């Protein structure tokens, strides 16, 4: 096939390149025609551009000031008095008044229930200077004892509050500070048990000299909290598996006065319900936290599994804790107990199961009698042995059941695949209990056969994108041909028929059919779902042909993106079909139509621009122009190809002179160097384009077949760079010159 490119160029101050394409057939080769453009610029006048740089220098004046003198004098300083009368808040106006514990030199120990209590004190100075106070709050007495009048740059000792330096010292003793607490900060005082002791220190500073500091006054603060208590548990016996348990909680910290402020708020509770009275919770049935004053059991409590005459009672033990919301303090465990009572229903009778084909089956029976008046819970057990242990479903029913359908996932057998069926025998047991206890009040066992006759493939028809309206018979035939499309996948359609003697391919969730296409080779000679599989294609639509036992499989939408690509080599390949039915099993009987061959035709195709521009920038006569624009040739077929190139002379309509190629002045290359070779990038020797015989320009291996659809492998010669260098002859006038480049794909 021959390809031609037309090139046009204009000899003027700037280069503009346009092209168009044409194509014609010649022999068995491919010829592509391209239009190229040559442009030339002649300067019409010389333009002198002068750039004047004006440097402006600014002088900066310096003002000289007359010297000055300073006089100094010193006044004696005295240290401020020690801080006195510390007070810690233990109630606020919201709960009993604004009360403070008042300290004196003999007693600087304070108590409060407030995490953010206010600390205030008295301070003064003999010289009347303004006084600030260093404050330190620590978690241990050892930390407080370790500090002195030196500033503390970090929180090594003052680990709860560090204001022990000049910049952090407090200058408002009447307002004071609020104690830091762990509710707002990573550090601070908190509730731990009933009492949490913190240690503090105060030191006055008048800001005059670093030595003017008072003595260190130490104190401590106890953050107190009372444990809540529980009383009034309300349950001793119940017939409900979901009992509601209630109680009362009492908290001394109710916000009514000093050291009881603020109110802790509602209590929260943790309850354990189990059958262990020791408190170790080894058999916990309920474990709930963050409750109010009651809890409803949400998961049913098990009944006594040991039948005693006609009832089954069980004792449960309750372990209850209360936690106040403010402090998070929990009381010691309080223990209670109650009894779960139950009468057992009578046995059901007349149990019957109907044989079925799919995974649903029909059952019927006469209902039981329950003395508690409860609705009866019937429990179905299904297995492949008598008294099977596989529990598939349960439901409540107080009357006879005559036509119950269970949509269960029963497994078909694999024992008969060689005979073409997947049958399995199942045993069913009916239990009756009003509480799902599972106590034996039935054990009526019967059986049924779950059967499935497996499909047989009878006809295989396929078609590709070239003629989707006509299917090719691919059953055991080598004439099943696919034609590739350059640069993309084929569009695939199928029409496959299977025979199913159960005549059920029109039911919901019928089986599946999968088509496997394999690229056959000596190394991988077979085709199957796990052998030499290159394309796995599910066929998604099945319908029953009238009232017959035949099933037709097609694609809802013909497939494109998972089918063979254009670069698959032309040859004969294999296919395999896996067809299942209701059981999702595949017959192992010989099935000649499940395997066959398909053919992929040859595709010789390249991708190259229909028009190109040669030369770039200002084109001068009798000088090489490198033509740095790269045009890429890509192999979009499934055969290795080689390329030969030639060109017509460059001409312009009404030109006084045209450019007749000399055989050395039009150069095809794969780099941008017109007069030499870029050794690092050049891999193909340059070709002098002539107006006579076409010469080869391609990789030594040819343009190879792509490895993937994107044709972007850095290891394969599936693409080829082309750069076009020109040496225009003297005497050409300004204008656009065109030529036709022909490349032959072999």
PDB file of C-alpha atoms in Angstrom, residues 227-233 246-251 267-270 319-323 331-334 336:
ATOM      1  CA  UNK A 227     -18.749   7.373  95.389  1.00  0.00           C
ATOM      2  CA  UNK A 228     -22.340   6.957  94.165  1.00  0.00           C
ATOM      3  CA  UNK A 229     -24.548   4.204  95.616  1.00  0.00           C
ATOM      4  CA  UNK A 230     -27.270   1.918  94.153  1.00  0.00           C
ATOM      5  CA  UNK A 231     -30.536   0.624  95.626  1.00  0.00           C
ATOM      6  CA  UNK A 232     -34.025  -0.555  94.610  1.00  0.00           C
ATOM      7  CA  UNK A 233     -33.266  -3.275  92.013  1.00  0.00           C
ATOM      8  CA  UNK A 246     -34.393  -1.011  86.917  1.00  0.00           C
ATOM      9  CA  UNK A 247     -32.738   0.561  89.997  1.00  0.00           C
ATOM     10  CA  UNK A 248     -32.066   3.874  91.754  1.00  0.00           C
ATOM     11  CA  UNK A 249     -28.738   5.671  91.989  1.00  0.00           C
ATOM     12  CA  UNK A 250     -27.708   8.147  94.721  1.00  0.00           C
ATOM     13  CA  UNK A 251     -24.824  10.656  94.558  1.00  0.00           C
ATOM     14  CA  UNK A 267     -25.275   8.899  87.084  1.00  0.00           C
ATOM     15  CA  UNK A 268     -24.371   6.397  84.394  1.00  0.00           C
ATOM     16  CA  UNK A 269     -24.293   2.690  85.068  1.00  0.00           C
ATOM     17  CA  UNK A 270     -22.535  -0.455  83.884  1.00  0.00           C
ATOM     18  CA  UNK A 319     -23.435  -7.041  88.713  1.00  0.00           C
ATOM     19  CA  UNK A 320     -24.140  -3.304  88.766  1.00  0.00           C
ATOM     20  CA  UNK A 321     -21.793  -0.297  88.978  1.00  0.00           C
ATOM     21  CA  UNK A 322     -22.618   3.427  89.047  1.00  0.00           C
ATOM     22  CA  UNK A 323     -20.392   6.223  87.695  1.00  0.00           C
ATOM     23  CA  UNK A 331     -18.763   2.656  93.117  1.00  0.00           C
ATOM     24  CA  UNK A 332     -17.990  -0.888  94.185  1.00  0.00           C
ATOM     25  CA  UNK A 333     -20.010  -3.654  92.503  1.00  0.00           C
ATOM     26  CA  UNK A 334     -23.572  -4.298  93.731  1.00  0.00           C
ATOM     27  CA  UNK A 336     -28.527  -8.936  92.407  1.00  0.00           C
TER      28      UNK A 336
END
